[in-house]
């Protein structure tokens, strides 16, 4: 069997809800290593709180099926990108990555130094 077509590709994903997570999910499904960045200050990706929810959520994660579906095969880290130390961590991650993927508001990447 051949390795996944994007195996060996590392992508940093600064994203939440909808198109961003869906796009990076496609990359992950093709073998890319996706490192999802979430903001701990606001509870992370808002999709965590959008239904439908699991009926028997034994781990009490309160994460929705929507969130789990769009974020499968991803690694995750929380960074408050409004803080300089967190931006430095992101820049170090980006230096060791092949791409940065985001679905942030138009002016926000520049404000965050991305």
JSON list of C-alpha atoms in Angstrom, two decimals:
[
{"chain": "A", "resi": 1, "resn": "UNK", "atom": "CA", "xyz": [0.00, 0.00, 0.00]},
{"chain": "A", "resi": 2, "resn": "UNK", "atom": "CA", "xyz": [1.26, 3.47, -0.87]},
{"chain": "A", "resi": 3, "resn": "UNK", "atom": "CA", "xyz": [1.76, 6.06, 1.89]},
{"chain": "A", "resi": 4, "resn": "UNK", "atom": "CA", "xyz": [-0.83, 8.86, 2.08]},
{"chain": "A", "resi": 5, "resn": "UNK", "atom": "CA", "xyz": [-0.16, 11.51, -0.55]},
{"chain": "A", "resi": 6, "resn": "UNK", "atom": "CA", "xyz": [0.50, 14.30, 2.00]},
{"chain": "A", "resi": 7, "resn": "UNK", "atom": "CA", "xyz": [2.50, 12.20, 4.49]},
{"chain": "A", "resi": 8, "resn": "UNK", "atom": "CA", "xyz": [5.39, 14.24, 5.88]},
{"chain": "A", "resi": 9, "resn": "UNK", "atom": "CA", "xyz": [3.64, 17.60, 5.39]},
{"chain": "A", "resi": 10, "resn": "UNK", "atom": "CA", "xyz": [3.15, 19.61, 8.61]},
{"chain": "A", "resi": 11, "resn": "UNK", "atom": "CA", "xyz": [0.49, 22.32, 8.64]},
{"chain": "A", "resi": 12, "resn": "UNK", "atom": "CA", "xyz": [-0.31, 24.76, 11.45]},
{"chain": "A", "resi": 13, "resn": "UNK", "atom": "CA", "xyz": [-4.06, 25.47, 11.47]},
{"chain": "A", "resi": 14, "resn": "UNK", "atom": "CA", "xyz": [-5.32, 28.63, 13.16]},
{"chain": "A", "resi": 15, "resn": "UNK", "atom": "CA", "xyz": [-9.01, 28.09, 12.58]},
{"chain": "A", "resi": 16, "resn": "UNK", "atom": "CA", "xyz": [-12.41, 27.55, 14.04]},
{"chain": "A", "resi": 17, "resn": "UNK", "atom": "CA", "xyz": [-15.87, 26.51, 12.95]},
{"chain": "A", "resi": 18, "resn": "UNK", "atom": "CA", "xyz": [-16.75, 25.52, 9.44]},
{"chain": "A", "resi": 19, "resn": "UNK", "atom": "CA", "xyz": [-14.62, 26.11, 6.38]},
{"chain": "A", "resi": 20, "resn": "UNK", "atom": "CA", "xyz": [-11.22, 26.23, 8.12]},
{"chain": "A", "resi": 21, "resn": "UNK", "atom": "CA", "xyz": [-11.58, 22.97, 10.05]},
{"chain": "A", "resi": 22, "resn": "UNK", "atom": "CA", "xyz": [-13.20, 21.32, 7.04]},
{"chain": "A", "resi": 23, "resn": "UNK", "atom": "CA", "xyz": [-10.32, 22.29, 4.76]},
{"chain": "A", "resi": 24, "resn": "UNK", "atom": "CA", "xyz": [-7.62, 21.13, 7.14]},
{"chain": "A", "resi": 25, "resn": "UNK", "atom": "CA", "xyz": [-9.62, 17.93, 7.78]},
{"chain": "A", "resi": 26, "resn": "UNK", "atom": "CA", "xyz": [-9.23, 17.18, 4.08]},
{"chain": "A", "resi": 27, "resn": "UNK", "atom": "CA", "xyz": [-5.47, 17.68, 4.35]},
{"chain": "A", "resi": 28, "resn": "UNK", "atom": "CA", "xyz": [-5.32, 15.45, 7.45]},
{"chain": "A", "resi": 29, "resn": "UNK", "atom": "CA", "xyz": [-7.33, 12.75, 5.68]},
{"chain": "A", "resi": 30, "resn": "UNK", "atom": "CA", "xyz": [-4.68, 12.81, 2.94]},
{"chain": "A", "resi": 31, "resn": "UNK", "atom": "CA", "xyz": [-1.93, 12.26, 5.50]},
{"chain": "A", "resi": 32, "resn": "UNK", "atom": "CA", "xyz": [-0.76, 15.75, 6.48]},
{"chain": "A", "resi": 33, "resn": "UNK", "atom": "CA", "xyz": [0.12, 16.37, 10.11]},
{"chain": "A", "resi": 34, "resn": "UNK", "atom": "CA", "xyz": [-2.26, 19.12, 11.25]},
{"chain": "A", "resi": 35, "resn": "UNK", "atom": "CA", "xyz": [-1.53, 21.06, 14.44]},
{"chain": "A", "resi": 36, "resn": "UNK", "atom": "CA", "xyz": [-4.69, 22.97, 15.36]},
{"chain": "A", "resi": 37, "resn": "UNK", "atom": "CA", "xyz": [-4.26, 26.13, 17.43]},
{"chain": "A", "resi": 38, "resn": "UNK", "atom": "CA", "xyz": [-7.13, 27.00, 19.78]},
{"chain": "A", "resi": 39, "resn": "UNK", "atom": "CA", "xyz": [-7.61, 30.00, 22.05]},
{"chain": "A", "resi": 40, "resn": "UNK", "atom": "CA", "xyz": [-7.94, 28.92, 25.71]},
{"chain": "A", "resi": 41, "resn": "UNK", "atom": "CA", "xyz": [-9.36, 32.33, 26.66]},
{"chain": "A", "resi": 42, "resn": "UNK", "atom": "CA", "xyz": [-12.63, 31.74, 24.81]},
{"chain": "A", "resi": 43, "resn": "UNK", "atom": "CA", "xyz": [-13.06, 27.99, 25.20]},
{"chain": "A", "resi": 44, "resn": "UNK", "atom": "CA", "xyz": [-11.36, 27.04, 21.94]},
{"chain": "A", "resi": 45, "resn": "UNK", "atom": "CA", "xyz": [-13.13, 26.28, 18.68]},
{"chain": "A", "resi": 46, "resn": "UNK", "atom": "CA", "xyz": [-16.76, 27.43, 18.92]},
{"chain": "A", "resi": 47, "resn": "UNK", "atom": "CA", "xyz": [-17.76, 24.25, 17.06]},
{"chain": "A", "resi": 48, "resn": "UNK", "atom": "CA", "xyz": [-17.21, 22.36, 20.33]},
{"chain": "A", "resi": 49, "resn": "UNK", "atom": "CA", "xyz": [-20.49, 23.86, 21.54]},
{"chain": "A", "resi": 50, "resn": "UNK", "atom": "CA", "xyz": [-22.54, 23.39, 18.34]},
{"chain": "A", "resi": 51, "resn": "UNK", "atom": "CA", "xyz": [-24.76, 20.30, 18.17]},
{"chain": "A", "resi": 52, "resn": "UNK", "atom": "CA", "xyz": [-25.49, 17.58, 17.58]},
{"chain": "A", "resi": 53, "resn": "UNK", "atom": "CA", "xyz": [-23.99, 16.14, 20.74]},
{"chain": "A", "resi": 54, "resn": "UNK", "atom": "CA", "xyz": [-23.26, 12.54, 21.64]},
{"chain": "A", "resi": 55, "resn": "UNK", "atom": "CA", "xyz": [-26.11, 10.95, 23.59]},
{"chain": "A", "resi": 56, "resn": "UNK", "atom": "CA", "xyz": [-23.80, 8.87, 25.78]},
{"chain": "A", "resi": 57, "resn": "UNK", "atom": "CA", "xyz": [-20.86, 11.17, 26.43]},
{"chain": "A", "resi": 58, "resn": "UNK", "atom": "CA", "xyz": [-19.01, 9.10, 29.01]},
{"chain": "A", "resi": 59, "resn": "UNK", "atom": "CA", "xyz": [-15.95, 11.30, 29.16]},
{"chain": "A", "resi": 60, "resn": "UNK", "atom": "CA", "xyz": [-18.11, 14.40, 29.67]},
{"chain": "A", "resi": 61, "resn": "UNK", "atom": "CA", "xyz": [-16.10, 16.31, 27.11]},
{"chain": "A", "resi": 62, "resn": "UNK", "atom": "CA", "xyz": [-19.16, 18.28, 25.97]},
{"chain": "A", "resi": 63, "resn": "UNK", "atom": "CA", "xyz": [-17.63, 18.40, 22.49]},
{"chain": "A", "resi": 64, "resn": "UNK", "atom": "CA", "xyz": [-20.10, 18.01, 19.66]},
{"chain": "A", "resi": 65, "resn": "UNK", "atom": "CA", "xyz": [-20.14, 15.46, 16.89]},
{"chain": "A", "resi": 66, "resn": "UNK", "atom": "CA", "xyz": [-19.68, 18.39, 14.51]},
{"chain": "A", "resi": 67, "resn": "UNK", "atom": "CA", "xyz": [-16.40, 19.31, 16.23]},
{"chain": "A", "resi": 68, "resn": "UNK", "atom": "CA", "xyz": [-15.14, 15.73, 16.34]},
{"chain": "A", "resi": 69, "resn": "UNK", "atom": "CA", "xyz": [-15.97, 15.15, 12.67]},
{"chain": "A", "resi": 70, "resn": "UNK", "atom": "CA", "xyz": [-14.19, 18.24, 11.36]},
{"chain": "A", "resi": 71, "resn": "UNK", "atom": "CA", "xyz": [-11.17, 17.88, 13.65]},
{"chain": "A", "resi": 72, "resn": "UNK", "atom": "CA", "xyz": [-10.37, 14.21, 13.25]},
{"chain": "A", "resi": 73, "resn": "UNK", "atom": "CA", "xyz": [-6.76, 13.21, 12.64]},
{"chain": "A", "resi": 74, "resn": "UNK", "atom": "CA", "xyz": [-5.46, 16.50, 14.08]},
{"chain": "A", "resi": 75, "resn": "UNK", "atom": "CA", "xyz": [-3.17, 17.40, 16.94]},
{"chain": "A", "resi": 76, "resn": "UNK", "atom": "CA", "xyz": [-4.18, 20.36, 19.06]},
{"chain": "A", "resi": 77, "resn": "UNK", "atom": "CA", "xyz": [-2.56, 23.00, 21.24]},
{"chain": "A", "resi": 78, "resn": "UNK", "atom": "CA", "xyz": [-4.01, 26.01, 23.03]},
{"chain": "A", "resi": 79, "resn": "UNK", "atom": "CA", "xyz": [-2.32, 29.38, 22.56]},
{"chain": "A", "resi": 80, "resn": "UNK", "atom": "CA", "xyz": [-3.73, 32.81, 23.35]},
{"chain": "A", "resi": 81, "resn": "UNK", "atom": "CA", "xyz": [-2.32, 34.59, 20.30]},
{"chain": "A", "resi": 82, "resn": "UNK", "atom": "CA", "xyz": [-3.03, 37.99, 21.85]},
{"chain": "A", "resi": 83, "resn": "UNK", "atom": "CA", "xyz": [-0.06, 37.31, 24.15]},
{"chain": "A", "resi": 84, "resn": "UNK", "atom": "CA", "xyz": [3.49, 37.81, 22.84]},
{"chain": "A", "resi": 85, "resn": "UNK", "atom": "CA", "xyz": [4.81, 34.58, 24.43]},
{"chain": "A", "resi": 86, "resn": "UNK", "atom": "CA", "xyz": [2.10, 32.54, 22.68]},
{"chain": "A", "resi": 87, "resn": "UNK", "atom": "CA", "xyz": [2.86, 34.21, 19.34]},
{"chain": "A", "resi": 88, "resn": "UNK", "atom": "CA", "xyz": [6.53, 33.29, 19.83]},
{"chain": "A", "resi": 89, "resn": "UNK", "atom": "CA", "xyz": [5.52, 29.64, 20.35]},
{"chain": "A", "resi": 90, "resn": "UNK", "atom": "CA", "xyz": [3.43, 29.82, 17.17]},
{"chain": "A", "resi": 91, "resn": "UNK", "atom": "CA", "xyz": [6.35, 31.33, 15.22]},
{"chain": "A", "resi": 92, "resn": "UNK", "atom": "CA", "xyz": [8.65, 28.52, 16.42]},
{"chain": "A", "resi": 93, "resn": "UNK", "atom": "CA", "xyz": [6.05, 25.94, 15.35]},
{"chain": "A", "resi": 94, "resn": "UNK", "atom": "CA", "xyz": [5.64, 27.66, 11.99]},
{"chain": "A", "resi": 95, "resn": "UNK", "atom": "CA", "xyz": [9.40, 27.64, 11.41]},
{"chain": "A", "resi": 96, "resn": "UNK", "atom": "CA", "xyz": [9.27, 23.83, 11.61]},
{"chain": "A", "resi": 97, "resn": "UNK", "atom": "CA", "xyz": [6.18, 23.53, 9.42]},
{"chain": "A", "resi": 98, "resn": "UNK", "atom": "CA", "xyz": [5.42, 23.54, 5.73]},
{"chain": "A", "resi": 99, "resn": "UNK", "atom": "CA", "xyz": [2.33, 25.76, 5.78]},
{"chain": "A", "resi": 100, "resn": "UNK", "atom": "CA", "xyz": [0.12, 27.96, 7.93]},
{"chain": "A", "resi": 101, "resn": "UNK", "atom": "CA", "xyz": [-3.61, 27.56, 7.33]},
{"chain": "A", "resi": 102, "resn": "UNK", "atom": "CA", "xyz": [-6.15, 30.00, 8.79]},
{"chain": "A", "resi": 103, "resn": "UNK", "atom": "CA", "xyz": [-9.71, 31.16, 8.46]},
{"chain": "A", "resi": 104, "resn": "UNK", "atom": "CA", "xyz": [-9.34, 34.28, 10.56]},
{"chain": "A", "resi": 105, "resn": "UNK", "atom": "CA", "xyz": [-11.05, 37.59, 9.86]},
{"chain": "A", "resi": 106, "resn": "UNK", "atom": "CA", "xyz": [-9.26, 39.57, 7.11]},
{"chain": "A", "resi": 107, "resn": "UNK", "atom": "CA", "xyz": [-7.19, 41.93, 9.29]},
{"chain": "A", "resi": 108, "resn": "UNK", "atom": "CA", "xyz": [-6.55, 39.55, 12.18]},
{"chain": "A", "resi": 109, "resn": "UNK", "atom": "CA", "xyz": [-3.58, 37.56, 10.79]},
{"chain": "A", "resi": 110, "resn": "UNK", "atom": "CA", "xyz": [-1.60, 40.78, 10.32]},
{"chain": "A", "resi": 111, "resn": "UNK", "atom": "CA", "xyz": [-2.57, 42.06, 13.79]},
{"chain": "A", "resi": 112, "resn": "UNK", "atom": "CA", "xyz": [-1.35, 38.78, 15.29]},
{"chain": "A", "resi": 113, "resn": "UNK", "atom": "CA", "xyz": [1.90, 38.91, 13.33]},
{"chain": "A", "resi": 114, "resn": "UNK", "atom": "CA", "xyz": [1.09, 35.91, 11.16]}
]
